[in-house]
XYZ file of C-alpha atoms in Angstrom:
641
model
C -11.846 -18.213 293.431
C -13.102 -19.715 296.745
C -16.573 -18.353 296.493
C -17.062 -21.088 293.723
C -16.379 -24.193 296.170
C -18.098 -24.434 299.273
C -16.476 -24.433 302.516
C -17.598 -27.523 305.011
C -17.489 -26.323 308.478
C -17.612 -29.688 311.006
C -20.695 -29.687 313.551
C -19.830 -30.827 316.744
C -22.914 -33.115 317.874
C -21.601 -34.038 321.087
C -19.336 -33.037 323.737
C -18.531 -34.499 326.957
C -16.033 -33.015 329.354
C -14.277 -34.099 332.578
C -17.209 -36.753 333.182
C -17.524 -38.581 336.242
C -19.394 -41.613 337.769
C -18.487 -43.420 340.677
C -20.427 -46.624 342.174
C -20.010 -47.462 345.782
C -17.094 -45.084 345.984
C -15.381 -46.277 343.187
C -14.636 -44.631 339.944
C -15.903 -46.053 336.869
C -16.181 -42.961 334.572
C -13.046 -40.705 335.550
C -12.208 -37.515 333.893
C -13.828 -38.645 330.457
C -12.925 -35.789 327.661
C -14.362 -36.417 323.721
C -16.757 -34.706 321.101
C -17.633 -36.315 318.285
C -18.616 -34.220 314.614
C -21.642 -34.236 312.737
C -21.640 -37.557 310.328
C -18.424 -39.474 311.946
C -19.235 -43.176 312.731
C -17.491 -43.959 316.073
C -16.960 -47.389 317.921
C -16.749 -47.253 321.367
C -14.957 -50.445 322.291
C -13.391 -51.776 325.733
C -13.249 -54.662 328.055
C -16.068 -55.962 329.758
C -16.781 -54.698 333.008
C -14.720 -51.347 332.242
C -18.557 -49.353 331.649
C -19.214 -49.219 328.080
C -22.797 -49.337 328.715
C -22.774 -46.978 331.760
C -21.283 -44.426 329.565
C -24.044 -44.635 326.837
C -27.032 -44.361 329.595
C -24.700 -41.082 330.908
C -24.948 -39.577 327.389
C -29.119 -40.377 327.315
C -29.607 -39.060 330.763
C -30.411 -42.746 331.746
C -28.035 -42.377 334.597
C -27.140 -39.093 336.517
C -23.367 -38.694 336.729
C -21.293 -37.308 339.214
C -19.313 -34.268 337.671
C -18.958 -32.886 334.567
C -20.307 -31.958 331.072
C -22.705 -33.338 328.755
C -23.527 -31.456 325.965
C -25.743 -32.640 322.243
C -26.453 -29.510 319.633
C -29.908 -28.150 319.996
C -32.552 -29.546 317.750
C -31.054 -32.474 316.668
C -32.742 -36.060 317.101
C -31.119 -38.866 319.203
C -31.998 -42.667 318.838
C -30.888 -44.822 321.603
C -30.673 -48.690 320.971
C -30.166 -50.146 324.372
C -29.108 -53.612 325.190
C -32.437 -53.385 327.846
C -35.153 -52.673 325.382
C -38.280 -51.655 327.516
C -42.235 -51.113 326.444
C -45.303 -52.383 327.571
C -45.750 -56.439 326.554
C -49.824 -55.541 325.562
C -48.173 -53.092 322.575
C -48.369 -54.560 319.265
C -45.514 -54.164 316.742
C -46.381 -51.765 314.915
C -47.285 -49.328 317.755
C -44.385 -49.934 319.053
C -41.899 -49.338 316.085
C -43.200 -45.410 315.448
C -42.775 -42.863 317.859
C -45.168 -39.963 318.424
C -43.254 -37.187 317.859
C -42.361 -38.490 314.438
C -45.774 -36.842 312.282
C -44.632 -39.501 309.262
C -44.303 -42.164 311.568
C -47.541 -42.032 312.925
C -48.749 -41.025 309.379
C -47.322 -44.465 307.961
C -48.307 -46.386 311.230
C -51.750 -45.631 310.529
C -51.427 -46.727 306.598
C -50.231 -49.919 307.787
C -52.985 -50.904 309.862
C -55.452 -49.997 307.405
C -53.764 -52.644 305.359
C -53.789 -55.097 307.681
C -57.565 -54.365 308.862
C -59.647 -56.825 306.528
C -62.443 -54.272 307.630
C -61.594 -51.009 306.701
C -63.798 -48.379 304.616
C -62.749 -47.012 301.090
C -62.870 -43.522 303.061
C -60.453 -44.449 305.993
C -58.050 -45.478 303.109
C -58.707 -42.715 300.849
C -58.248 -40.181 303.521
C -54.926 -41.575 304.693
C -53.520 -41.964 301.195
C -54.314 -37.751 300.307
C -52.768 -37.215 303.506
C -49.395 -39.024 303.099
C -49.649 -37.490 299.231
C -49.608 -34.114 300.937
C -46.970 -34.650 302.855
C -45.058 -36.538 300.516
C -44.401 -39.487 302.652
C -44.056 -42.278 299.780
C -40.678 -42.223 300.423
C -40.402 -42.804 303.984
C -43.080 -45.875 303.522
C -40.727 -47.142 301.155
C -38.107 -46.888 304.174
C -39.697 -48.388 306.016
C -41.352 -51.217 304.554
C -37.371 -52.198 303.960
C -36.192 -51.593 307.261
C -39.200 -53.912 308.748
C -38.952 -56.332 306.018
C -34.740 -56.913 306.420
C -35.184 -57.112 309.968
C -37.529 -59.958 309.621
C -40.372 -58.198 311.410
C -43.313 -57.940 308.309
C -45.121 -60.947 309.772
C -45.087 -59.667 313.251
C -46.908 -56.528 313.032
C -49.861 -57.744 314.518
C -48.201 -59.363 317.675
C -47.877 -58.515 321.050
C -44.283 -57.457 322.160
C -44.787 -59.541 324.861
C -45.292 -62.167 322.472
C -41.768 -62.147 321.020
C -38.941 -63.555 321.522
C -36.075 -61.647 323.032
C -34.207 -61.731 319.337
C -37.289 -60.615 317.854
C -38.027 -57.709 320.613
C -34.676 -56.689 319.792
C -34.971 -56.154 316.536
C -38.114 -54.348 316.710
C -36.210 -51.791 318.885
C -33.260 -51.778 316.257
C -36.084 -51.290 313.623
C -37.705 -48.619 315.665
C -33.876 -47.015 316.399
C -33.574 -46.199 312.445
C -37.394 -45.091 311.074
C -37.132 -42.344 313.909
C -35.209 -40.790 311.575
C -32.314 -39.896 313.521
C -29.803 -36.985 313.202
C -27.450 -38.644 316.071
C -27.798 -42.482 316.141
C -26.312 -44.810 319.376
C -26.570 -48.257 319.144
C -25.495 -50.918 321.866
C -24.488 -54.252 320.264
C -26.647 -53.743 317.213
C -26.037 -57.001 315.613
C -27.132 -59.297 318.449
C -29.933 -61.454 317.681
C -29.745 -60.564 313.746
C -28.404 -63.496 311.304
C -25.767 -63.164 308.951
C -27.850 -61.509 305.997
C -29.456 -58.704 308.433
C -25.994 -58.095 309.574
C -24.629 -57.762 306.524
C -27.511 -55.292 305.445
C -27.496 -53.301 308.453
C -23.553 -52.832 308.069
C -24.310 -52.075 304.330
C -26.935 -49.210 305.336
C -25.220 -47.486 307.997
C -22.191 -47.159 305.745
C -24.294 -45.338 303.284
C -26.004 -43.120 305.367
C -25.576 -39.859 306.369
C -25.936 -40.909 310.240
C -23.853 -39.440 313.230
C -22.719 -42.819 314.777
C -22.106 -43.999 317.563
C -22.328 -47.620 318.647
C -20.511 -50.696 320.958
C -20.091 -53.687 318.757
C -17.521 -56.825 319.134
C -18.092 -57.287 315.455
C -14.963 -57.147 314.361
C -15.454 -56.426 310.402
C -18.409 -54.324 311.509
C -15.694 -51.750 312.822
C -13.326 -52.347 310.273
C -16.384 -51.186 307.066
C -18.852 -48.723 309.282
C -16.454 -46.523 311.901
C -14.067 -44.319 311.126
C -13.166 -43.641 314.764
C -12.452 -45.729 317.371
C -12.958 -44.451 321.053
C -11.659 -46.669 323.871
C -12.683 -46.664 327.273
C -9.826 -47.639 329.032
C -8.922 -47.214 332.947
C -11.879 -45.239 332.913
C -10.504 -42.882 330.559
C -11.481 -42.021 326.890
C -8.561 -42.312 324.343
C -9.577 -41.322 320.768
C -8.114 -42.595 317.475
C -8.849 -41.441 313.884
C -9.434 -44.586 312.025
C -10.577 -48.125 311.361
C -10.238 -51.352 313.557
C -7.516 -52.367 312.081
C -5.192 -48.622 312.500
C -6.675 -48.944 316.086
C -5.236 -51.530 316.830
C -1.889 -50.114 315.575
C -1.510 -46.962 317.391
C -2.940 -48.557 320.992
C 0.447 -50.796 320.588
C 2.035 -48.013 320.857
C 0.711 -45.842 323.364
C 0.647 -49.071 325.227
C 4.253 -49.513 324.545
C 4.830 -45.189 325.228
C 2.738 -46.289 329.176
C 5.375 -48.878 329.717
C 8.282 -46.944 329.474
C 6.878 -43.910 330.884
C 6.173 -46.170 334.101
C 9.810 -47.557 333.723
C 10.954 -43.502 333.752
C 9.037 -42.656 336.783
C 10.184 -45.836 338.638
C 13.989 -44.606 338.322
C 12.442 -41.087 339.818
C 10.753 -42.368 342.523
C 13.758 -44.665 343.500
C 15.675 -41.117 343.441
C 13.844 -39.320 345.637
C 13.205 -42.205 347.742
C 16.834 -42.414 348.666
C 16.461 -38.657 348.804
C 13.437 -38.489 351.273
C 14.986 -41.432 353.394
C 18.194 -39.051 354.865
C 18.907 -38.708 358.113
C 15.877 -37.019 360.675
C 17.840 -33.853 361.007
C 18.331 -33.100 357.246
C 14.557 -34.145 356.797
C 13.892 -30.824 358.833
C 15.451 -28.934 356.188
C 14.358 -30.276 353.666
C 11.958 -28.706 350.810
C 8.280 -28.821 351.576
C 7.938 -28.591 348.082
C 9.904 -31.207 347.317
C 8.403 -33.911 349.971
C 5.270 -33.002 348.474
C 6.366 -33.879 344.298
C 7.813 -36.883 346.200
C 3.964 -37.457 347.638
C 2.366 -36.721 344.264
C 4.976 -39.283 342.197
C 4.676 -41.969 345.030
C 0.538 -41.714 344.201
C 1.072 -41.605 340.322
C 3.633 -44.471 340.198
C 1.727 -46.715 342.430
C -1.537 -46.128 340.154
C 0.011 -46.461 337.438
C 1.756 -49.919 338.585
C -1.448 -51.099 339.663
C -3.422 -50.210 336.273
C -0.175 -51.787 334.110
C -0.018 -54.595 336.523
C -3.783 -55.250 336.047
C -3.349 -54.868 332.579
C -0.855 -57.183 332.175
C -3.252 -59.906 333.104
C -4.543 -61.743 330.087
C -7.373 -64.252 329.826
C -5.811 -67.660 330.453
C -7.537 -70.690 328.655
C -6.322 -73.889 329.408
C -7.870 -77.224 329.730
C -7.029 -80.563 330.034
C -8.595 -82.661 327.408
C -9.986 -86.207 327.115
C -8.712 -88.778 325.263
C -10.870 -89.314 322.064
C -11.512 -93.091 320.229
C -11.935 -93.821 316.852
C -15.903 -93.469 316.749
C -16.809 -89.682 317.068
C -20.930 -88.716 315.972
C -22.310 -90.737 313.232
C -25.704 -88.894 311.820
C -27.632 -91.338 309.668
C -30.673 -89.343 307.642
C -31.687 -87.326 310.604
C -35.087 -85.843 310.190
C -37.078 -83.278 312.172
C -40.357 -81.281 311.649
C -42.886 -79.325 313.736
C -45.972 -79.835 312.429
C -46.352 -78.286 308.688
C -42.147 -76.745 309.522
C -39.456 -78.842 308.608
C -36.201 -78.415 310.988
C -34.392 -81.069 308.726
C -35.189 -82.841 305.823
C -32.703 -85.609 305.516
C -29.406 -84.820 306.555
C -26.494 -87.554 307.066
C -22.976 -86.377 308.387
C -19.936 -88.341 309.980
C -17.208 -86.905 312.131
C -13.838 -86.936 312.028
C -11.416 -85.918 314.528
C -10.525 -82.709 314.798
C -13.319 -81.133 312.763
C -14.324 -77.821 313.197
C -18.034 -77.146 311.594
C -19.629 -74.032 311.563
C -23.295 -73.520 311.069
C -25.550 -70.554 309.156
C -28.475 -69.867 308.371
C -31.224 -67.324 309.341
C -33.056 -67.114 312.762
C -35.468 -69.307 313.359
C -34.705 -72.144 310.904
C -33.807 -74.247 313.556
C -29.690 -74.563 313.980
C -30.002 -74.868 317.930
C -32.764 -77.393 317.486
C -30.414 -78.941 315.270
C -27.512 -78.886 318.118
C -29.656 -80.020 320.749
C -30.215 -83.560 318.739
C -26.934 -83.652 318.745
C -26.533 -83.732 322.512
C -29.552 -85.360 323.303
C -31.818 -82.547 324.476
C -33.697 -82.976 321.504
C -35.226 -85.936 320.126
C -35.248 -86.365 316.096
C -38.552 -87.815 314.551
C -36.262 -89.800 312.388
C -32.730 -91.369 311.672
C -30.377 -93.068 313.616
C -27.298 -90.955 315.638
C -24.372 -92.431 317.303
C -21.953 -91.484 319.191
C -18.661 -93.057 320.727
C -18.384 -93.644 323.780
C -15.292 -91.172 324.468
C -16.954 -88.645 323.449
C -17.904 -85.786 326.226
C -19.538 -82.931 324.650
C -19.715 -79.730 326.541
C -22.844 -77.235 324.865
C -22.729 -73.693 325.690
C -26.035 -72.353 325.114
C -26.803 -68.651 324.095
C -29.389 -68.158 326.683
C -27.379 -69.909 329.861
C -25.475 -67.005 331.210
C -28.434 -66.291 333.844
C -27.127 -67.004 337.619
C -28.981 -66.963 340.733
C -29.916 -63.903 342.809
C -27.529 -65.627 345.743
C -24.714 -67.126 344.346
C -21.535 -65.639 344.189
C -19.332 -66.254 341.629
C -16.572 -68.815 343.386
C -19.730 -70.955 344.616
C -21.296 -71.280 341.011
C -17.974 -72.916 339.684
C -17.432 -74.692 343.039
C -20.878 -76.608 342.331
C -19.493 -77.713 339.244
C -15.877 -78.447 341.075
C -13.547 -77.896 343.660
C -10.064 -78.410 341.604
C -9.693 -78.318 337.697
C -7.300 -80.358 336.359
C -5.432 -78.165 333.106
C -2.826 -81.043 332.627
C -1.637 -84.539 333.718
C -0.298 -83.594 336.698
C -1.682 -80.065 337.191
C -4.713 -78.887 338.962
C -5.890 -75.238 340.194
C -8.615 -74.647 342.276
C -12.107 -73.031 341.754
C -10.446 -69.680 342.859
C -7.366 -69.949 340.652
C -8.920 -70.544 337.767
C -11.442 -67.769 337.822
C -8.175 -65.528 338.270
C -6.987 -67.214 335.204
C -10.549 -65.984 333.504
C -9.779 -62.206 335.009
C -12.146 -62.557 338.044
C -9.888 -60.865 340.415
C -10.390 -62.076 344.177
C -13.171 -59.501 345.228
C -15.221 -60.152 341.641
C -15.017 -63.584 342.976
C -16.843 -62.832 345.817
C -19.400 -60.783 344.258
C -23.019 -62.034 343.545
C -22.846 -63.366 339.894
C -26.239 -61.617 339.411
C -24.320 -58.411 339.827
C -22.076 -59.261 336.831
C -21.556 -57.183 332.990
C -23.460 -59.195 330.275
C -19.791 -60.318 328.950
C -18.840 -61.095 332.253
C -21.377 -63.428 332.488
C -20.717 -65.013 329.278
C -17.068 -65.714 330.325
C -18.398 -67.380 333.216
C -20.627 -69.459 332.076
C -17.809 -70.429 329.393
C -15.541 -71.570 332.314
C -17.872 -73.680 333.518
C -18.745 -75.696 330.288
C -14.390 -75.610 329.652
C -13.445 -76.975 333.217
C -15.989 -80.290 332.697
C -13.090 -80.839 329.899
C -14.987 -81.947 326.735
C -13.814 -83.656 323.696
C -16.646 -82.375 321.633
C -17.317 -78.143 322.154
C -20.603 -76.828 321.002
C -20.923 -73.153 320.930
C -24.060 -71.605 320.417
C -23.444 -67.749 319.753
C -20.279 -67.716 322.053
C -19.159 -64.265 321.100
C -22.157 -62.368 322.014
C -21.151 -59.529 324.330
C -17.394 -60.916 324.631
C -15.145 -57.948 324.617
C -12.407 -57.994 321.675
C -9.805 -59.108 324.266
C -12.082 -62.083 325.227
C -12.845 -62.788 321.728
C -9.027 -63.042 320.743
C -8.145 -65.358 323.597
C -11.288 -67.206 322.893
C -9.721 -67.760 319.150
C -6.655 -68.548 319.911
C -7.625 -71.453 322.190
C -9.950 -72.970 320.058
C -7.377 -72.680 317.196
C -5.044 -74.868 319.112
C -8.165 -77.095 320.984
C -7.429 -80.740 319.393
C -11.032 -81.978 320.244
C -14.700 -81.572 317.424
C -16.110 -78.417 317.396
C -19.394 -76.910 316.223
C -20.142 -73.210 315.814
C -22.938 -71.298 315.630
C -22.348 -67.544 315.242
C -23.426 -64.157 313.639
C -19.378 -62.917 313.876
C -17.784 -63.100 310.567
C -14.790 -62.549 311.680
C -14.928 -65.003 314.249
C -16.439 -67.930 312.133
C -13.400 -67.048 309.072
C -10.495 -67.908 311.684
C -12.064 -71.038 313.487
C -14.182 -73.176 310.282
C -13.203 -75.521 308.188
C -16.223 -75.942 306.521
C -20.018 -74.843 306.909
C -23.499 -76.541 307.596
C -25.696 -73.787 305.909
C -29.416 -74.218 306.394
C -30.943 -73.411 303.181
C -35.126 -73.752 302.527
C -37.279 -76.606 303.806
C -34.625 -78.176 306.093
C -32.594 -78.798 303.214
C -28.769 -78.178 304.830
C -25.594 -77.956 302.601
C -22.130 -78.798 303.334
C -19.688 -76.038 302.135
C -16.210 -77.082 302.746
C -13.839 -73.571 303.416
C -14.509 -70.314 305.450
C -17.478 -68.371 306.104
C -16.307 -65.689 303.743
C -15.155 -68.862 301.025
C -19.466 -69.658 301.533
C -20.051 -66.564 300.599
C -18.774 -66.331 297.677
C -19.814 -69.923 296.382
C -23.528 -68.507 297.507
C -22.322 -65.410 295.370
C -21.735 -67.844 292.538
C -24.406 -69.958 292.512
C -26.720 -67.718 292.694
C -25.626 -66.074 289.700
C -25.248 -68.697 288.132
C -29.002 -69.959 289.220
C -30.111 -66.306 288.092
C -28.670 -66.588 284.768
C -29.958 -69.963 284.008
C -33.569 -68.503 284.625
C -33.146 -65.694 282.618
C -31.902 -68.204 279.999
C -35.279 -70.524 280.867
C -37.592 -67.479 280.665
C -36.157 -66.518 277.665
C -36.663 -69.838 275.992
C -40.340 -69.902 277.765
C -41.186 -66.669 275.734
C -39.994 -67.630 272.558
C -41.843 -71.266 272.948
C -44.978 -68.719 273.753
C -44.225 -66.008 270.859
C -44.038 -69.206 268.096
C -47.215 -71.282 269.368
C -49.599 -67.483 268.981
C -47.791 -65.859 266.181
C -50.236 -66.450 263.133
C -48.298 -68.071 259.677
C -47.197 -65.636 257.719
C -48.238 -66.192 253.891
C -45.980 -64.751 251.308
C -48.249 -61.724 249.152
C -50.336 -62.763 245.999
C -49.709 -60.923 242.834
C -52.664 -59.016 243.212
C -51.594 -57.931 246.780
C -48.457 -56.637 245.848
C -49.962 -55.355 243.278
C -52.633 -53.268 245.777
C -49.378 -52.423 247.883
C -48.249 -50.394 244.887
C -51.452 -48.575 244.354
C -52.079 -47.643 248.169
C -48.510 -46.001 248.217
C -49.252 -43.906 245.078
C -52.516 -43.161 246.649
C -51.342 -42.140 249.761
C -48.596 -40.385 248.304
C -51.016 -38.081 246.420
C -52.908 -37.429 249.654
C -50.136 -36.356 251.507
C -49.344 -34.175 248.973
C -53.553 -32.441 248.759
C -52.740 -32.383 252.904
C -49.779 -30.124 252.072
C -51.724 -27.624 249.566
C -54.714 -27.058 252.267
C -52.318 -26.006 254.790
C -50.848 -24.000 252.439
C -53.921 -22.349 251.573
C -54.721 -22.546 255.421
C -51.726 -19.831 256.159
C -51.302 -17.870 252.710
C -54.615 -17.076 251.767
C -58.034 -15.055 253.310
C -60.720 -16.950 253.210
C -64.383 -16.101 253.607
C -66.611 -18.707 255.949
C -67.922 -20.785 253.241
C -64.392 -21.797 251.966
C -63.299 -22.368 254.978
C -65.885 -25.107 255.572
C -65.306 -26.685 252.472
C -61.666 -27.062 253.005
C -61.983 -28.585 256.665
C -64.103 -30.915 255.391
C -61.902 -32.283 252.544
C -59.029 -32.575 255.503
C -61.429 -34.614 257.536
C -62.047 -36.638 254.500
C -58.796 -36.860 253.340
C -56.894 -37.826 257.202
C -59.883 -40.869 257.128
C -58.389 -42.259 253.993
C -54.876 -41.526 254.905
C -55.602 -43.794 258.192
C -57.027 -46.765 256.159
C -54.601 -46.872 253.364
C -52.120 -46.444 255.560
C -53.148 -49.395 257.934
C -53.713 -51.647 255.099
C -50.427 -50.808 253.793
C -48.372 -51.496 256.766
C -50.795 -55.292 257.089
C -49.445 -56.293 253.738
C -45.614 -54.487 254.168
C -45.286 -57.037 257.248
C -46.076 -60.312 255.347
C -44.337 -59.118 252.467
């Protein structure tokens, strides 16, 4: 019986073996072993710094590696979303978003800006539209016009790329990423730069599809719904686990836990044949080679080993001394802002409270940083009155702030800010112990900051908004390119941080452990107050706008049956004579119906000369006439009556 079920034999897509890259001596890809099978979604997580991102421009031959294997199965097609997005600022949108080695691409590409020409001929038009019949390319265009238009992107296709802005640029690569068409998709921190509903659709489509995946993401319920492997790039080696986030983070407990005692075991070895090795000179001479030399090869293995665990063992340290805080916090009285024809915020009033954690949503571009930046100052309102106590300290980190001079090196970019750090009464580190407390190990410290991962960057540009000690945090997208370790320090000190905080983020997860309540901006600077979780919004949005749908079904409906009563003509109830006239039509059509019968009887029973013939086909004629009136008038009169 197993010719009736088809047997599914697994494509490998990828495989990379025993890669290596070094930089200045130093490796950074060591010995990397993994495949991964035709339609598997795999995250590729790690710490910052540790080469996520070097590994990815290995696999697309952006980088030339040192030793080893890279292999992709012939004829399939790779997309490469890359956290540098490159192409020539003069290129408008839509030339940008379709490659030309995609025919339908170019095919739709050219539909599209026969749309948008005011100018173009009937023929151009007609032309295009036989040629994407031909090719049956409806469907794609349909694909596409969702892709652009949930990415936010339909009213760009006319710009520049140098015209964007870098969310928008990104998103226009992400866009271009998935209408290639892709057999093998890689994607680099996909949901940077998209707000909460793009996320949610992007997570939504990739589930769905029949992609190969693979893709670095700190989006925590990202991994958890899309991958269902986790690769992690650890001590520059690849260790593989079948799975979601969540069963990752399982089994790396224990092999973490396994790597501790297996150091422990080879300790009590070494110490063995230390004593062993450490006899007398003349016994050394007749000694083993072979054992001196396992001696040599454990000493090296132990001593890496203690290194990478000791390393490991160091965990992001957030600490912070905080200011005392007086009754008056941030009083917003009708705060209004517009610019020109675009309202920011209508009328929005607000008073804080100690302790209060706020987090804020709404899609790109409707103005929440605006909105922050009244809050500290940076901004002006047009309207309404803010005040704030005099206590209050706020420290802002901004999105776009992690850029550092060409010539600074890290310890002199928090030394401007200063020397010591106070992290308790009587406690104080200095500039160099506190970046060790933030993992920047003595010789990062030293480094030019320029030189620095994107999440290292991020973590020290946090430091130096945490070390001015403020009362009042505002984070503006602090998770972006934090690695999970990061992000779950980052949580847990903001958990226990006694001071006001404001959050804007895109990470679910994130925004679910830290809110109290949310500041959603809605339409026409209209912003609501929804007290619970991001995920508790969500589901009153959920509600209400069912509830909002139903009600306009329920208004429609009333609308049509307010329409239907004012046309409808009065019905009068039949006269005597009608009904009368009803009566006589059905006998009369009732005897017609029956003379139709007899002719096509006649019709297949009987031969019939020419002249017959003629005669009957013209009583039929005569005869489906009448039928049609009586049966018209019939029907009129059946309805009133």
């Amino acid at each position: 019986y197993w010719g009736l079920f088809p047997i599914i034999v697994p494509m490998q897509y990828l495989l990379v073996r025993k890669l290596y890259k070094s930089f200045t001596g130093k490796p950074l890809i060591n010995g990397v072993d993994f495949s991964i099978e035709r339609w598997q979604k795999v995250a590729l997580v790690a710490r910052n710094g540790a080469g996520k991102t070097t590994l990815l421009k290995l696999l697309m031959g952006q980088l030339e590696w040192s030793a080893g294997e890279i292999t992709f199965t012939k004829n399939i097609r790779v997309s490469f979303l890359s956290q540098d997005f490159v192409v020539d600022p003069e290129t408008n949108v839509l030339e940008a978003l379709f490659s030309h080695e995609n025919e339908l691409g170019q095919l739709i590409r050219s539909y599209e800006a026969l749309l948008l020409d005011p100018h173009h001929s009937e023929a151009q038009m007609q032309k295009i539209l036989q040629q994407i019949e031909e090719r049956h390319a409806w469907e794609y265009e349909v694909k596409v016009k969702t892709i652009i238009g949930q990415l936010g992107l339909t009213k760009h296709l006319t710009q520049t790329m140098g015209s964007l802005s870098g969310g928008e640029a990104k998103r226009v690569a992400l866009a271009k990423a998935l209408l290639d068409e892709p057999h093998f998709l890689i994607l680099d921190e996909p949901t940077n730069h998209l707000d909460l509903d793009m996320i949610e659709w992007l997570e939504n489509y990739l589930k769905q599809s029949h992609l190969t995946l693979l893709l670095v993401t700190h989006d925590r319920y990202f991994l958890e719904r899309v991958c269902d492997n986790i690769l992690e790039l650890d001590r520059w080696k690849i260790y593989s686990y079948a799975g979601n986030y969540e069963v990752f983070l399982e089994k790396k407990a224990i092999r973490e836990e396994l790597e501790q005692k297996t150091v422990h075991h080879m300790k009590q070895v070494r110490k063995n044949e230390l004593e062993w090795i450490r006899k007398a000179p003349g016994a050394r001479r007749t000694k083993q080679y072979a054992r001196i030399k396992e001696f040599e090869r454990i000493e090296d293995t132990y001593k890496a080993s203690k290194d990478i665990l000791q390393q490991k063992g160091k965990k992001l340290s957030l600490e912070i001394q905080e200011r005392r805080m007086g009754d008056k916090i941030l009083k917003i009285h009708h705060m209004k802002k517009a610019f020109g024809d675009k309202v920011i915020v209508k009328d929005f009033s607000h008073d804080f409270r100690h302790g209060e954690r706020v987090g804020i949503v709404g899609k790109n571009g409707v103005g929440k940083s605006t909105f922050v930046n009244i809050l500290t100052g940076e901004e002006t309102a047009d309207a309404g009155d803010i005040q704030q106590g005099k206590t209050i300290y706020m420290g802002h980190y901004e999105q776009n702030q992690a850029l550092f001079g060409t010539d600074k090196r890290v310890i002199d970019v928090v030394r401007a800010v200063a020397e010591y750090i106070f992290v308790a009464k009587w406690k104080k580190l200095t500039a160099a112990q506190m970046l060790e407390r933030f993992l920047f190990s003595p010789d990062q410290q030293q480094a030019f900051a320029s030189t620095l991962s994107g999440g290292e960057k991020r973590r020290l540009h946090l430091l130096i908004i945490l070390i001015k000690s403020p009362n009042f945090l505002i984070l503006d997208e602090p998770t972006n390119d934090l690695d999970l370790a990061t992000l779950a320090v980052l949580e847990e000190f903001l958990l226990e941080y006694t001071g006001c905080l404001i959050v804007i983020s895109h990470d679910r997860f994130f925004m679910d452990r830290i809110v109290d309540h949310v500041f959603a901006f809605e339409w026409e600077g209209v912003i609501r107050d929804y007290w619970g979780s991001y995920s508790d919004y969500v589901l009153m949005k959920a509600e209400e706008q069912q509830a909002e749908k139903k009600q306009q079904q329920l208004e429609r409906q009333r609308e049509e049956e307010k329409k239907e009563a004012a046309i409808a003509p009065e019905k009068k109830k039949l006269s005597y004579k009608e009904k009368l006239e009803m009566d006589t039509l059905w006998k009369e059509i009732s005897i017609l119906e029956k003379r139709v019968d007899e002719i096509n009887f006649i019709y297949q029973s009987e031969v019939m000369d020419a002249d017959k013939m003629k005669k009957l086909g013209k009583e039929m004629d005569e005869i489906m006439n009448a039928l049609t009136e009586k049966e018209t008038r019939w029907l009129e009169l059946a309805d009133r009556g």
